[in-house]
Amino acid sequence: MTPNPTLLRELPADLERERLPKHVAVIMDGNGRWAKKRGLPRIMGHRRGVDVLKDILRCCKDWGVQALTAYAFSTENWGRPVEEVDFLMTLFERVLRQELQEMMEENVRIHFVGNLHALPKSLQLEIERSMEETRHNQGIQFTVATNYGGRQEILQACRSIAHKVQQGLIQPDEIDERLFERHLYTAGISDPDLMIRTSGEMRISNFLLWQVAYAELYVTDTLWPDFDRAEFHRALCAYQQRERRFGKV
Ligand code: FPP
């Protein structure tokens, strides 16, 4: 069964529009387990995972969440069986090609973060095309982390700043949080307010290490292919019950 986008189309009445997270990040875990439980190959879980992601993106738009970031492929995921990696790369490419038109109609601005140069050339081209074509869209900001690692991101920012210091373009004393953030893959994108992880693991798994410093974390046992608007609603309710203090009293 594919997700039903007609359910919970409006913002549920028990959520306060003004206190919604502006930016939600998702670790979409559990695709393999979902498939295994049904005696299906793991790739079927990823395929279903795409449908769920599409509906959660549309739900963000329907309910007024301004930005969604999804962890699609980590730098560690290259260690999976080659057939699964190949399937995922082809899936990303196909989804981008198929969904570009709809993203334009729905005013989605798509952005990719990660070490994109190591991806297959044909995927890189689709990524460039989708980012270029949606660049001026004013609707939801949709960021896809692909071949992404938080530590690697921080290291490449350090390297880039070090080169600029070496060239005399930056003085070491000028390096502050704002300058550093401008050298991350996510430059220009606000930090997530809420990070959701499905399938029960209480880990960050190298995702947005710098950016989640003050994010609220929400972990559900639900596997990503079963994550739906009702689950998203529960996560947002939990978020609205939290008191965000940012280290203050
Ligand atoms: C984790 O589940 C999921 C992934 C590594 C892939 C997620 C990717 C998608 C849903 C596709 C997104 C597509 C686009 C174009 C944005 P797992 O395989 O680790 O599950 P397991 O822990 O049960 O094995």
Tab-separated table of N, CA and C in Angstrom, residues 17-25 60 64-69 140-141 189-194 232 236 239-240 244:
chain	number	residue	atom	x	y	z
A	17	ARG	N	0.438	26.454	14.721
A	17	ARG	CA	1.173	26.815	13.500
A	17	ARG	C	2.433	27.623	13.804
A	18	GLU	N	2.323	28.543	14.771
A	18	GLU	CA	3.459	29.450	15.059
A	18	GLU	C	4.607	28.703	15.725
A	19	ARG	N	4.323	27.533	16.290
A	19	ARG	CA	5.390	26.821	16.998
A	19	ARG	C	5.826	25.556	16.268
A	20	LEU	N	5.567	25.520	14.970
A	20	LEU	CA	6.063	24.376	14.186
A	20	LEU	C	7.569	24.518	14.013
A	21	PRO	N	8.301	23.402	13.910
A	21	PRO	CA	9.710	23.533	13.559
A	21	PRO	C	9.818	24.133	12.162
A	22	LYS	N	10.788	25.013	11.964
A	22	LYS	CA	10.967	25.573	10.612
A	22	LYS	C	11.635	24.546	9.712
A	23	HIS	N	12.509	23.762	10.323
A	23	HIS	CA	13.322	22.821	9.553
A	23	HIS	C	13.331	21.458	10.258
A	24	VAL	N	12.934	20.431	9.547
A	24	VAL	CA	12.932	19.062	10.082
A	24	VAL	C	13.956	18.234	9.306
A	25	ALA	N	14.768	17.475	10.029
A	25	ALA	CA	15.713	16.551	9.380
A	25	ALA	C	15.270	15.124	9.697
A	60	CYS	N	4.911	18.450	4.752
A	60	CYS	CA	5.591	19.651	5.272
A	60	CYS	C	5.015	20.884	4.592
A	64	GLY	N	2.991	23.629	6.605
A	64	GLY	CA	3.727	24.881	6.841
A	64	GLY	C	5.109	24.719	7.448
A	65	VAL	N	5.719	23.537	7.299
A	65	VAL	CA	7.128	23.369	7.690
A	65	VAL	C	7.964	23.843	6.499
A	66	GLN	N	8.930	24.718	6.743
A	66	GLN	CA	9.592	25.391	5.613
A	66	GLN	C	10.735	24.600	4.972
A	67	ALA	N	11.343	23.691	5.740
A	67	ALA	CA	12.503	22.980	5.188
A	67	ALA	C	12.538	21.536	5.683
A	68	LEU	N	12.910	20.634	4.782
A	68	LEU	CA	13.053	19.216	5.127
A	68	LEU	C	14.402	18.743	4.595
A	69	THR	N	15.154	18.067	5.445
A	69	THR	CA	16.423	17.480	5.001
A	69	THR	C	16.381	15.980	5.250
A	140	ILE	N	9.002	25.111	-0.344
A	140	ILE	CA	9.798	24.379	0.646
A	140	ILE	C	11.221	24.114	0.153
A	141	GLN	N	12.157	24.217	1.087
A	141	GLN	CA	13.560	23.892	0.806
A	141	GLN	C	13.749	22.409	1.134
A	189	ILE	N	21.476	27.382	4.712
A	189	ILE	CA	20.289	26.627	5.145
A	189	ILE	C	20.258	26.678	6.676
A	190	SER	N	19.091	26.992	7.236
A	190	SER	CA	19.019	27.112	8.704
A	190	SER	C	19.259	25.740	9.350
A	191	ASP	N	19.664	25.749	10.611
A	191	ASP	CA	19.871	24.479	11.331
A	191	ASP	C	18.521	23.795	11.562
A	192	PRO	N	18.506	22.457	11.587
A	192	PRO	CA	17.228	21.779	11.884
A	192	PRO	C	16.770	22.081	13.313
A	193	ASP	N	15.467	22.233	13.479
A	193	ASP	CA	14.893	22.400	14.824
A	193	ASP	C	14.540	21.041	15.403
A	194	LEU	N	14.217	20.111	14.517
A	194	LEU	CA	13.771	18.783	14.945
A	194	LEU	C	14.459	17.741	14.073
A	232	PHE	N	4.119	11.531	11.712
A	232	PHE	CA	4.745	12.856	11.649
A	232	PHE	C	4.025	13.801	12.620
A	236	LEU	N	5.589	15.933	15.728
A	236	LEU	CA	5.429	17.383	15.880
A	236	LEU	C	4.767	17.725	17.221
A	239	TYR	N	7.440	17.521	19.736
A	239	TYR	CA	8.298	18.702	19.588
A	239	TYR	C	7.660	19.912	20.292
A	240	GLN	N	6.356	20.067	20.101
A	240	GLN	CA	5.701	21.252	20.670
A	240	GLN	C	5.583	21.167	22.196
A	244	ARG	N	12.438	24.554	24.551
A	244	ARG	CA	13.774	24.738	23.975
A	244	ARG	C	14.466	25.893	24.691
